[in-house]
Short mmCIF file of C-alpha atoms in Angstrom, two decimals:
data_model
loop_
_atom_site.label_atom_id
_atom_site.label_comp_id
_atom_site.label_asym_id
_atom_site.label_seq_id
_atom_site.Cartn_x
_atom_site.Cartn_y
_atom_site.Cartn_z
CA MET E 12 20.72 19.89 16.82
CA LYS E 13 17.87 17.99 14.77
CA ARG E 14 18.53 14.91 13.41
CA THR E 15 15.76 13.84 10.84
CA ILE E 16 16.35 9.83 9.41
CA ARG E 17 15.29 9.26 5.80
CA GLU E 18 13.58 5.86 6.17
CA ASN E 19 14.94 3.11 3.69
CA ILE E 20 12.62 2.08 1.06
CA HIS E 21 10.87 -1.42 2.16
CA THR E 22 9.61 -2.57 -1.45
CA PRO E 23 7.48 -5.21 -1.09
CA TYR E 24 8.79 -7.18 -4.64
CA SER E 25 11.89 -7.09 -6.72
CA LEU E 26 12.59 -7.31 -10.09
CA HIS E 27 16.27 -7.69 -9.14
CA ASP E 28 17.44 -10.84 -11.47
CA THR E 29 14.00 -10.77 -13.77
CA ASN E 30 13.74 -10.35 -17.34
CA ILE E 31 11.34 -7.55 -18.30
CA ILE E 32 10.18 -8.17 -21.79
CA ALA E 33 7.55 -6.14 -22.39
CA LEU E 34 6.74 -2.16 -21.59
CA ASP E 35 3.22 -1.66 -22.51
CA ALA E 36 1.97 2.70 -22.46
CA GLU E 37 -1.84 3.67 -22.26
CA GLU E 38 -2.60 7.18 -21.97
CA ASN E 39 -0.39 7.97 -18.29
CA LYS E 40 -0.27 4.44 -17.18
CA LEU E 41 2.94 1.68 -17.92
CA THR E 42 3.02 -1.68 -17.12
CA LEU E 43 6.19 -3.52 -17.01
CA ARG E 44 5.70 -7.54 -17.46
CA THR E 45 8.37 -9.73 -16.64
CA GLN E 46 9.43 -13.26 -17.94
CA SER E 47 8.89 -14.86 -14.67
CA GLY E 48 7.14 -12.72 -12.23
CA MET E 49 8.69 -10.87 -9.16
CA VAL E 50 10.15 -11.99 -6.16
CA GLN E 51 9.01 -11.14 -2.82
CA ALA E 52 11.62 -8.70 -0.69
CA PHE E 53 10.97 -10.80 2.57
CA PRO E 54 10.32 -14.05 4.08
CA PRO E 55 9.25 -16.47 2.67
CA TYR E 56 10.60 -15.04 -1.06
CA GLY E 57 8.22 -16.41 -3.50
CA GLN E 58 8.35 -15.57 -6.78
CA PRO E 59 4.55 -14.97 -7.34
CA ASP E 60 3.35 -14.07 -11.27
CA GLY E 61 2.61 -10.03 -12.04
CA TYR E 62 3.76 -7.27 -12.86
CA VAL E 63 4.40 -3.74 -12.53
CA GLU E 64 2.32 -0.57 -13.29
CA PHE E 65 3.35 2.92 -12.82
CA HIS E 66 0.35 5.45 -12.83
CA GLY E 67 0.50 9.46 -13.51
CA VAL E 68 3.80 9.00 -16.25
CA LEU E 69 5.17 11.69 -17.22
CA TRP E 70 6.26 10.66 -20.46
CA GLU E 71 8.36 13.59 -21.35
CA PHE E 72 10.43 12.93 -18.42
CA CYS E 73 10.74 9.26 -18.96
CA HIS E 74 13.92 8.97 -20.72
CA VAL E 75 16.16 5.30 -22.13
CA TYR E 76 19.86 5.06 -21.82
CA LEU E 77 21.50 2.56 -24.27
CA LEU E 78 25.13 2.06 -24.28
CA GLY E 79 27.88 0.37 -26.35
CA ARG E 80 27.97 -3.28 -26.40
CA THR E 81 29.30 -4.51 -23.04
CA GLY E 82 32.68 -5.67 -21.91
CA ASN E 83 35.39 -4.46 -20.06
CA GLU E 84 35.73 -0.71 -18.75
CA ARG E 85 37.16 1.83 -21.95
CA LYS E 86 35.40 4.59 -23.95
CA PHE E 87 31.89 4.38 -24.43
CA SER E 88 29.03 5.46 -26.77
CA GLY E 89 26.18 5.29 -26.64
CA GLU E 90 21.98 6.77 -26.95
CA LYS E 91 19.62 8.13 -24.52
CA MET E 92 15.84 8.77 -25.87
CA LEU E 93 12.02 9.04 -24.72
CA LEU E 94 11.04 5.97 -23.57
CA THR E 95 8.12 6.41 -25.58
CA ASP E 96 10.47 6.20 -28.84
CA PHE E 97 12.49 3.15 -27.07
CA ILE E 98 8.97 1.59 -26.77
CA SER E 99 8.32 1.83 -30.12
CA ARG E 100 11.48 0.82 -31.32
CA TYR E 101 12.21 -2.16 -29.44
CA LYS E 102 8.97 -4.59 -29.83
CA ARG E 103 10.86 -7.75 -28.60
CA PHE E 104 13.46 -7.68 -26.46
CA GLY E 105 14.77 -9.02 -22.79
CA PHE E 106 15.72 -6.78 -20.33
CA SER E 107 17.87 -8.04 -17.54
CA VAL E 108 17.54 -6.26 -14.31
CA MET E 109 20.46 -5.73 -12.02
CA GLU E 110 19.74 -2.59 -10.09
CA GLU E 111 16.97 -0.74 -9.12
CA THR E 112 16.85 2.82 -7.56
CA PHE E 113 13.80 4.68 -6.09
CA GLY E 114 13.84 8.43 -5.79
CA CYS E 115 11.03 11.11 -5.54
CA ASN E 116 8.76 10.43 -8.32
CA ARG E 117 11.26 8.10 -10.19
CA THR E 118 12.23 4.96 -10.60
CA LYS E 119 15.18 3.48 -12.71
CA TYR E 120 16.07 0.40 -13.60
CA SER E 121 19.70 -0.77 -14.45
CA GLY E 122 20.34 -3.45 -16.64
CA TYR E 123 21.13 -5.23 -19.84
CA LEU E 124 19.24 -5.02 -23.30
CA SER E 125 18.88 -8.16 -25.52
CA ALA E 126 17.54 -7.11 -28.63
CA ASP E 127 18.81 -6.90 -32.50
CA ARG E 128 21.34 -9.30 -31.73
CA GLU E 129 23.22 -7.10 -29.47
CA HIS E 130 23.76 -7.13 -25.88
CA ARG E 131 24.07 -3.74 -24.41
CA GLU E 132 23.91 -1.80 -20.62
CA CYS E 133 20.86 -0.30 -20.30
CA MET E 134 19.05 2.06 -18.05
CA ILE E 135 14.87 3.04 -17.53
CA GLU E 136 14.12 5.80 -16.12
CA ILE E 137 10.39 6.16 -15.59
CA TYR E 138 8.90 9.59 -13.87
CA HIS E 139 5.44 9.04 -12.25
CA GLU E 140 3.55 11.58 -10.09
CA GLY E 141 1.21 8.24 -9.23
CA ASP E 142 1.47 4.93 -7.65
CA MET E 143 3.51 2.23 -8.66
CA VAL E 144 1.58 -0.83 -7.86
CA TYR E 145 3.04 -3.94 -7.80
CA VAL E 146 0.22 -6.59 -9.23
CA THR E 147 -0.02 -10.64 -8.26
CA ASP E 148 -1.66 -13.69 -8.66
CA GLU E 149 -1.52 -14.82 -5.21
#
């Protein structure tokens, strides 16, 4: 019997516990800018200034899910929108990243959005056929 191991993703940097403060869209490139850089995922675990670029973004498959105000478990409501609509709608915001998920041509960030005097659960889903590039000032 053949056994094939799916390698774990070893990302060089993490956005966990960072605060994304801007999403810049330009043609098929998306840039995520954080308030305080990124965290190195391996020793010495520094926190260099920098940002993340996604190349080959297919905008029609990129979405944002906004759930109701945060709180205890109960029924909730929310909305799903195109990422481009989210970028147009939210000019000033903070998105605290709690979880990063990497899949086939897809990157997802889950966390909490602070905007318009509200605090909501949020997931940003980016579909990209090109590279995901961490750019640092190191």
